[in-house]
Amino acid sequence: MREKLVIRGLHKAYTINEGFGRTSSVVALQDVSLRVQEGEFMTLLGPSGCGKSTLLMIVAGLYPKTAGEVLLDGCPIDRPGLDRGVVFQEFALFPWLSVKNNIRFGLQMKGVPREEHDRIIRGFVELVGLEGFEDIYPHRLSGGMKQRVGIARALAYDPELLLLDEPFGALDAQTRASLQRMLVGIWEKTRKTVLFVTHSIREAVFLSDKVCVLTARPGRVLDVVPIELPRPRNMLSAEFFDYERRLAGLISGQLGIEAQDLFITD
Amino acid sequence: MAIEKPADLARGVGPITVRARGRAYATALFNNVFPLFLVLLLWEIVGRLEVIHVALFPPVTEIFAKMWELTVEGIFVRDVLHSLWRLLFSVLLAMILGTVVGLFMGTNRFVEAMTIPPLNFFLSIPGIAVFPIVILWFGLTEKTIIVTLAFEASLTICLNTWSGVKGVDSALINAGRALGATGPRLFYRVLVPASLPAIITGYRLGFSRAWRILVAGEMLASIGSGIGFRIFEARSFLASDVMYSGVIIIGVLGFLLERVVLRSLEIATVQRWGMVREL
Ligand SMILES: Nc1ncnc2c1ncn2[C@@H]1O[C@H](COP(=O)(O)OP(=O)(O)O)[C@@H](O)[C@H]1O
Ligand SMILES: [Mg+2]
């Protein structure tokens, strides 16, 4: 297998403007190194505020990095590009575009010939189960439907790498479960390389090939845990629970709390 | 309202029947007209009772008779057309100028730094105050009125556009950039539509500001036609019915322009997209 994404010695410090010419600085990521194989489902897991979103946004090319290297297929990344698709926690759909035209946006930017748009859009609308909603404006959709559009929009122009920042964090438990299943299905069908961010241990174990556990701020890689469970995964199996317990142990050690406390809030 | 099943969809956005649409229009008309009708009725009663001298407070029916007379003679038609022409032309200029400058201010730090102080300075000057200066420049001409109006309205539109662009959710900008939009395409495919609610509010405010100054300007510039001029001229003949007619026409026109033109623009865009709340 080829290495799709390589991150080496990545540092990120935010400079905060305190007003009246004063600035301060927050170190969000410190010496992060990570390798993601082609076709792999990699999850970044860590407590809130540890720098997961920061890392993902740097890979997306949306935030500048302070130091280090990010290589996609061997090429350094320093700006956004259509070789990556990004799904945001807050959906970030364009309210002035219908579902269909939200999905079309990336195709237009990529310069895909107009004749092919309808066929491609239809394919992705089916993939995420949005048939019949093509001409609706986003504000009329429920949260789960919105994120389906978000996923279709990020996949439509056929990126190499799919980046998702807590995409199901704003959804209720049932919707989240059905979208998790849908995402696994899409990944099995398209075999895209995926970098997924979550703070939910259960979500990480359910979805991932490998889970990269980050330390509390400043974020460093604590461990990369391969999840060797057959799919479809059963959340109620003993093996599943073993993985959950192992990850909870890693994270609670970071936070200085009991591992069992992590299961209360999940 | 969120949609969960395609069945809801059919109900929510299916073809609207002609009858339902007719009923919607009738309701809207009633809601807008009935309260006004009550005011007119009260006016008529007070006028007929002659509590106030008729020359100062004529009953509405007499005002409308006069209005009809002046309309048939063509005087009011000419006045209205002249006023409207001045208003629309200058507001159009202001929309173009204010939107373009405002968009640049909202996206370029240098332009922003250079324009904010003068903009705030000029905004704090009431439009009427600059009239005498503009008259000095252009004399008692159309140009004087149009320049003053366009200047005033463009300041308001500019300010709103600028704050609209500044207020665009950074998540939308990030989404646009992630989807490959940069430079001008990011600008007109994401920033402009995302700031449309604020831009339209700017148009409404600019329009009403211009409308106010127009009437005052026509009085000051005594330009020979226009609703404002007509009222001012009638004052010297103590023709109160003409003055009231003029004032009513100003009210009705302002109301219609706001409700029909600008409100429709809003319904067709930002409201349909759920970017402003429906009340
Ligand atoms: N734009 C920003 N400016 C300053 N500090 C930021 C900014 N974004 C994030 N941070 C800080 O960086 C740290 C990591 O944030 P983030 O990447 O959002 O964490 P996570 O996604 O893991 O919750 C946090 O302490 C946060 O306060
Ligand atoms: Mg985050």
XYZ file of C-alpha atoms in Angstrom, chain A residues 88-243:
156
model
C -17.684 20.527 8.473
C -19.326 19.986 11.846
C -21.568 23.018 11.292
C -22.480 21.709 7.782
C -21.529 25.025 6.117
C -23.953 24.490 3.231
C -24.605 27.502 1.022
C -28.130 28.618 1.966
C -28.663 30.379 -1.371
C -28.125 27.172 -3.358
C -30.508 24.225 -3.599
C -29.269 20.770 -2.579
C -28.424 20.012 -6.214
C -26.523 23.246 -6.699
C -24.611 22.836 -3.450
C -23.357 19.510 -4.801
C -22.681 21.135 -8.180
C -20.441 23.851 -6.682
C -17.238 21.786 -6.623
C -17.922 20.431 -10.117
C -18.117 23.983 -11.431
C -14.916 24.990 -9.664
C -13.142 21.931 -11.034
C -14.358 22.708 -14.552
C -16.223 19.414 -15.063
C -18.133 19.706 -18.379
C -21.691 20.877 -17.813
C -23.251 17.877 -19.642
C -21.862 15.543 -16.988
C -23.159 17.494 -13.974
C -26.645 16.004 -13.846
C -25.429 12.428 -14.067
C -22.788 12.955 -11.359
C -25.170 14.816 -9.068
C -27.798 12.095 -9.447
C -25.227 9.477 -8.485
C -24.229 11.246 -5.288
C -27.789 12.142 -4.363
C -28.531 8.409 -4.497
C -25.348 7.532 -2.614
C -26.380 9.637 0.396
C -30.103 8.833 0.071
C -31.427 12.275 -0.796
C -33.669 11.360 -3.738
C -36.562 13.806 -4.020
C -34.766 16.593 -2.160
C -32.649 17.913 -5.020
C -34.440 21.233 -5.413
C -34.891 22.032 -1.726
C -32.981 24.851 -0.048
C -30.851 23.721 2.915
C -32.777 25.596 5.627
C -35.720 23.243 5.091
C -33.663 20.106 5.810
C -33.073 18.435 9.172
C -29.532 18.258 10.561
C -28.994 14.708 9.347
C -30.125 15.563 5.830
C -27.905 18.627 5.816
C -24.855 16.540 6.609
C -25.793 14.096 3.864
C -25.635 17.042 1.479
C -22.318 18.055 3.063
C -20.862 14.607 2.397
C -22.216 14.467 -1.173
C -20.833 17.942 -1.857
C -17.372 16.964 -0.620
C -17.303 13.742 -2.662
C -18.892 14.895 -5.915
C -15.709 16.211 -7.542
C -13.862 12.985 -6.716
C -11.169 14.133 -4.242
C -8.269 11.867 -3.228
C -8.689 12.460 0.485
C -11.874 13.000 2.500
C -11.554 15.153 5.637
C -14.381 15.187 8.190
C -14.378 17.391 11.301
C -16.784 15.915 13.879
C -19.383 15.656 11.096
C -21.989 13.995 13.307
C -21.273 15.978 16.479
C -24.355 18.179 16.098
C -26.777 15.282 15.486
C -28.982 13.224 17.799
C -27.954 9.652 18.623
C -30.219 7.844 16.128
C -29.375 10.107 13.205
C -25.714 9.816 14.096
C -25.862 6.017 14.061
C -27.520 5.908 10.655
C -25.050 8.383 9.180
C -22.121 6.410 10.625
C -23.397 3.313 8.835
C -23.889 5.287 5.662
C -20.334 6.654 5.846
C -18.860 3.167 6.278
C -20.923 2.045 3.266
C -19.681 4.934 1.145
C -16.106 4.313 2.200
C -16.344 0.614 1.335
C -17.792 1.518 -2.063
C -15.414 4.350 -3.001
C -12.285 3.272 -1.075
C -11.313 6.895 -0.478
C -8.624 7.694 2.043
C -10.405 9.220 5.037
C -9.188 11.437 7.876
C -11.973 11.683 10.432
C -12.082 13.788 13.602
C -14.132 12.906 16.664
C -14.044 13.058 20.434
C -16.341 10.033 20.676
C -14.497 6.812 21.488
C -17.383 4.653 20.291
C -17.564 6.445 16.960
C -13.807 6.049 16.493
C -13.874 2.288 17.171
C -16.945 1.771 14.997
C -15.576 3.549 11.933
C -11.798 3.354 11.821
C -8.984 1.185 10.533
C -6.657 3.112 12.821
C -7.255 5.570 15.638
C -4.669 8.263 16.264
C -4.989 9.386 19.895
C -3.870 12.963 20.589
C -2.783 14.341 23.956
C -4.484 17.277 25.651
C -3.267 20.685 24.484
C -0.748 21.140 23.010
C -1.726 18.196 20.825
C 0.877 15.484 20.256
C 0.397 11.951 18.972
C 0.050 9.700 22.002
C -0.536 6.442 20.160
C -1.897 5.017 16.911
C -4.195 2.072 17.623
C -5.204 -0.255 14.746
C -8.783 -1.513 15.143
C -8.657 -5.113 13.957
C -12.357 -5.943 13.958
C -14.294 -7.318 10.969
C -16.991 -5.124 9.436
C -19.881 -4.623 9.896
C -18.873 -4.008 13.504
C -21.027 -4.908 16.425
C -20.980 -2.197 19.092
C -22.206 -4.666 21.687
C -19.490 -7.291 21.208
C -16.839 -7.937 23.859
C -13.996 -7.170 21.418
C -15.549 -3.809 20.583
C -15.725 -2.988 24.258
C -12.086 -4.006 24.748
C -11.031 -1.400 22.214
